[in-house]
PDB file of C-alpha atoms in Angstrom:
ATOM      1  CA  MET A   1     -11.404   5.666  -5.955  1.00 63.00           C
ATOM      2  CA  GLN A   2     -11.875   3.078  -8.848  1.00 74.00           C
ATOM      3  CA  LYS A   3     -11.066  -0.606  -7.903  1.00 74.00           C
ATOM      4  CA  LYS A   4      -8.467  -0.998 -10.563  1.00 76.00           C
ATOM      5  CA  LEU A   5      -6.598   1.931  -8.766  1.00 81.00           C
ATOM      6  CA  ARG A   6      -6.303   0.285  -5.509  1.00 86.00           C
ATOM      7  CA  LEU A   7      -3.947  -2.142  -3.716  1.00 89.00           C
ATOM      8  CA  ARG A   8      -5.880  -4.838  -2.510  1.00 86.00           C
ATOM      9  CA  ASN A   9      -4.118  -7.809  -1.096  1.00 90.00           C
ATOM     10  CA  ARG A  10      -1.338  -8.326   1.700  1.00 93.00           C
ATOM     11  CA  ALA A  11       0.938  -9.470  -1.095  1.00 92.00           C
ATOM     12  CA  GLU A  12       1.098  -6.188  -2.787  1.00 91.00           C
ATOM     13  CA  PHE A  13       1.326  -4.374   0.242  1.00 93.00           C
ATOM     14  CA  THR A  14       4.315  -6.335   1.304  1.00 93.00           C
ATOM     15  CA  ARG A  15       6.071  -6.136  -1.867  1.00 93.00           C
ATOM     16  CA  VAL A  16       5.727  -2.336  -1.764  1.00 93.00           C
ATOM     17  CA  TYR A  17       7.299  -2.249   2.170  1.00 93.00           C
ATOM     18  CA  ARG A  18       9.963  -4.502   1.231  1.00 95.00           C
ATOM     19  CA  HIS A  19      11.265  -3.577  -2.300  1.00 93.00           C
ATOM     20  CA  GLY A  20      10.217   0.274  -2.379  1.00 92.00           C
ATOM     21  CA  LYS A  21      11.231   3.604  -0.930  1.00 94.00           C
ATOM     22  CA  SER A  22       9.617   5.626   1.770  1.00 93.00           C
ATOM     23  CA  PHE A  23       9.295   9.086   2.939  1.00 94.00           C
ATOM     24  CA  ALA A  24       7.496  10.352   6.226  1.00 93.00           C
ATOM     25  CA  ASN A  25       6.333  13.261   7.950  1.00 92.00           C
ATOM     26  CA  ARG A  26       4.556  13.794  11.187  1.00 93.00           C
ATOM     27  CA  GLN A  27       1.200  12.732   9.900  1.00 93.00           C
ATOM     28  CA  LEU A  28       2.152  10.181   6.894  1.00 94.00           C
ATOM     29  CA  VAL A  29       4.350   7.736   5.941  1.00 95.00           C
ATOM     30  CA  LEU A  30       4.541   7.245   2.130  1.00 95.00           C
ATOM     31  CA  TYR A  31       6.048   4.005   0.539  1.00 95.00           C
ATOM     32  CA  TRP A  32       6.338   3.615  -3.152  1.00 94.00           C
ATOM     33  CA  PHE A  33       7.421   1.332  -5.639  1.00 93.00           C
ATOM     34  CA  HIS A  34       7.901   1.558  -9.297  1.00 92.00           C
ATOM     35  CA  LYS A  35       5.932  -0.845 -11.019  1.00 85.00           C
ATOM     36  CA  ARG A  36       5.919  -0.723 -15.137  1.00 85.00           C
ATOM     37  CA  ASP A  37       3.080  -3.095 -15.626  1.00 84.00           C
ATOM     38  CA  VAL A  38       0.342  -1.016 -14.388  1.00 80.00           C
ATOM     39  CA  GLU A  39      -0.852   2.009 -16.416  1.00 83.00           C
ATOM     40  CA  GLN A  40      -1.488   4.281 -13.678  1.00 88.00           C
ATOM     41  CA  PHE A  41      -0.725   4.792 -10.057  1.00 91.00           C
ATOM     42  CA  ARG A  42      -2.306   2.323  -7.549  1.00 91.00           C
ATOM     43  CA  MET A  43      -2.758   3.240  -3.726  1.00 93.00           C
ATOM     44  CA  GLY A  44      -3.208   1.658  -0.444  1.00 93.00           C
ATOM     45  CA  VAL A  45      -3.938   3.289   2.708  1.00 94.00           C
ATOM     46  CA  SER A  46      -3.192   1.760   6.341  1.00 93.00           C
ATOM     47  CA  VAL A  47      -4.367   2.920   9.351  1.00 94.00           C
ATOM     48  CA  SER A  48      -3.319   1.249  12.657  1.00 93.00           C
ATOM     49  CA  LYS A  49      -5.940   0.605  15.520  1.00 94.00           C
ATOM     50  CA  LYS A  50      -3.659   2.918  17.611  1.00 93.00           C
ATOM     51  CA  VAL A  51      -4.834   5.737  15.626  1.00 92.00           C
ATOM     52  CA  GLY A  52      -8.524   5.408  16.973  1.00 91.00           C
ATOM     53  CA  ASN A  53     -11.445   3.368  16.762  1.00 94.00           C
ATOM     54  CA  ALA A  54     -13.208   2.127  13.522  1.00 95.00           C
ATOM     55  CA  VAL A  55     -15.116   5.315  12.610  1.00 95.00           C
ATOM     56  CA  VAL A  56     -12.207   7.585  13.207  1.00 94.00           C
ATOM     57  CA  ARG A  57      -9.700   4.979  11.019  1.00 94.00           C
ATOM     58  CA  ASN A  58     -12.495   4.833   8.032  1.00 94.00           C
ATOM     59  CA  ARG A  59     -13.032   8.716   8.026  1.00 94.00           C
ATOM     60  CA  ILE A  60      -9.290   9.557   7.677  1.00 94.00           C
ATOM     61  CA  ARG A  61      -8.817   6.821   5.131  1.00 93.00           C
ATOM     62  CA  ARG A  62     -12.111   8.092   3.113  1.00 93.00           C
ATOM     63  CA  LEU A  63     -10.237  11.509   3.467  1.00 94.00           C
ATOM     64  CA  MET A  64      -7.074  10.149   1.871  1.00 93.00           C
ATOM     65  CA  LYS A  65      -8.841   8.208  -0.990  1.00 92.00           C
ATOM     66  CA  GLU A  66     -10.612  11.605  -1.819  1.00 93.00           C
ATOM     67  CA  ILE A  67      -7.381  13.634  -1.628  1.00 93.00           C
ATOM     68  CA  VAL A  68      -5.645  11.359  -3.933  1.00 92.00           C
ATOM     69  CA  ARG A  69      -8.726  11.177  -6.336  1.00 91.00           C
ATOM     70  CA  HIS A  70      -8.428  14.853  -6.903  1.00 93.00           C
ATOM     71  CA  HIS A  71      -4.975  15.041  -7.485  1.00 92.00           C
ATOM     72  CA  ALA A  72      -4.748  12.042  -9.308  1.00 90.00           C
ATOM     73  CA  GLY A  73      -3.536  13.649 -12.782  1.00 90.00           C
ATOM     74  CA  GLU A  74      -0.750  15.321 -10.890  1.00 92.00           C
ATOM     75  CA  ILE A  75       0.664  11.972  -9.576  1.00 91.00           C
ATOM     76  CA  ALA A  76       3.114   9.849 -11.493  1.00 90.00           C
ATOM     77  CA  ASP A  77       2.336   6.645 -13.437  1.00 90.00           C
ATOM     78  CA  HIS A  78       3.627   3.226 -13.093  1.00 91.00           C
ATOM     79  CA  VAL A  79       4.017   3.308  -9.279  1.00 94.00           C
ATOM     80  CA  ASP A  80       2.303   1.537  -6.338  1.00 93.00           C
ATOM     81  CA  LEU A  81       1.778   3.787  -3.330  1.00 94.00           C
ATOM     82  CA  VAL A  82       0.867   2.925   0.387  1.00 95.00           C
ATOM     83  CA  PHE A  83       0.121   5.813   2.802  1.00 95.00           C
ATOM     84  CA  ILE A  84       0.772   4.512   6.598  1.00 95.00           C
ATOM     85  CA  ILE A  85      -1.523   7.151   8.470  1.00 95.00           C
ATOM     86  CA  ARG A  86       0.180   8.388  11.936  1.00 93.00           C
ATOM     87  CA  LYS A  87      -1.715   9.741  15.034  1.00 93.00           C
ATOM     88  CA  GLY A  88      -0.935  13.101  13.970  1.00 89.00           C
ATOM     89  CA  ALA A  89      -3.316  13.059  11.125  1.00 91.00           C
ATOM     90  CA  VAL A  90      -6.558  12.565  13.228  1.00 92.00           C
ATOM     91  CA  ASP A  91      -6.789  16.437  14.331  1.00 91.00           C
ATOM     92  CA  LEU A  92      -6.217  17.615  10.748  1.00 92.00           C
ATOM     93  CA  ASP A  93      -9.123  19.134   8.513  1.00 92.00           C
ATOM     94  CA  TYR A  94      -9.143  18.365   4.990  1.00 94.00           C
ATOM     95  CA  LYS A  95      -7.212  21.018   3.882  1.00 95.00           C
ATOM     96  CA  GLU A  96      -4.226  20.474   6.344  1.00 95.00           C
ATOM     97  CA  LEU A  97      -4.234  16.869   5.464  1.00 94.00           C
ATOM     98  CA  GLU A  98      -4.062  17.669   1.789  1.00 94.00           C
ATOM     99  CA  LYS A  99      -1.078  19.731   2.303  1.00 95.00           C
ATOM    100  CA  SER A 100       0.712  17.104   4.122  1.00 94.00           C
ATOM    101  CA  VAL A 101      -0.231  14.389   1.527  1.00 94.00           C
ATOM    102  CA  LEU A 102       1.135  16.860  -1.218  1.00 94.00           C
ATOM    103  CA  HIS A 103       4.240  17.490   0.662  1.00 94.00           C
ATOM    104  CA  VAL A 104       5.209  13.642   1.071  1.00 94.00           C
ATOM    105  CA  LEU A 105       4.590  13.179  -2.755  1.00 93.00           C
ATOM    106  CA  ARG A 106       6.384  16.334  -3.684  1.00 93.00           C
ATOM    107  CA  LYS A 107       9.588  15.267  -1.625  1.00 92.00           C
ATOM    108  CA  SER A 108       9.347  11.802  -2.917  1.00 92.00           C
ATOM    109  CA  LEU A 109       9.323  13.056  -6.415  1.00 91.00           C
ATOM    110  CA  LEU A 110       6.145  11.393  -7.558  1.00 91.00           C
ATOM    111  CA  LEU A 111       4.200  14.693  -8.407  1.00 90.00           C
ATOM    112  CA  LYS A 112       4.388  15.143 -12.365  1.00 83.00           C
ATOM    113  CA  ARG A 113       5.834  18.793 -13.355  1.00 74.00           C
ATOM    114  CA  LYS A 114       3.587  21.063 -14.774  1.00 67.00           C
ATOM    115  CA  GLY A 115       3.947  21.238 -18.667  1.00 50.00           C
ATOM    116  CA  ARG A 116       6.063  17.688 -18.623  1.00 49.00           C
ATOM    117  CA  GLN A 117       5.479  14.376 -18.365  1.00 49.00           C
ATOM    118  CA  ASP A 118       9.014  13.258 -16.708  1.00 50.00           C
ATOM    119  CA  ARG A 119       9.169   9.737 -15.155  1.00 53.00           C
ATOM    120  CA  PRO A 120       9.156   9.714 -11.512  1.00 53.00           C
ATOM    121  CA  GLY A 121      12.243   9.959  -9.491  1.00 55.00           C
ATOM    122  CA  GLU A 122      14.006  11.686 -12.671  1.00 54.00           C
ATOM    123  CA  THR A 123      15.149  15.316 -12.349  1.00 49.00           C
ATOM    124  CA  SER A 124      15.277  17.715 -14.809  1.00 47.00           C
ATOM    125  CA  LYS A 125      18.553  19.554 -15.954  1.00 41.00           C
TER     126      LYS A 125
END
């Protein structure tokens, strides 16, 4: 994932937690915050030490970044995303984790509709 598409410091994560919205399933929690001054979405991943050792945490972080990289064209622009990984995600393979990520993005209305460029959170009539 490109550096300009990453949330980097604690202040950026805190802003998303405090002012953003969230949606969760058994494997992930997604926080998002609309930010007009970024041209694309930006993403951060948080994995607690409760999830596993450093090898496990880094592996799941790499998988998350790869999934988001593959679906970058489908994710809404002008939004900061923070994924919090739960213990249930550790046992999943790539396809199951991808399905879980797309589920929280779809439920949060952060996936672009095919053929249209709607703003995130906007429903079509």
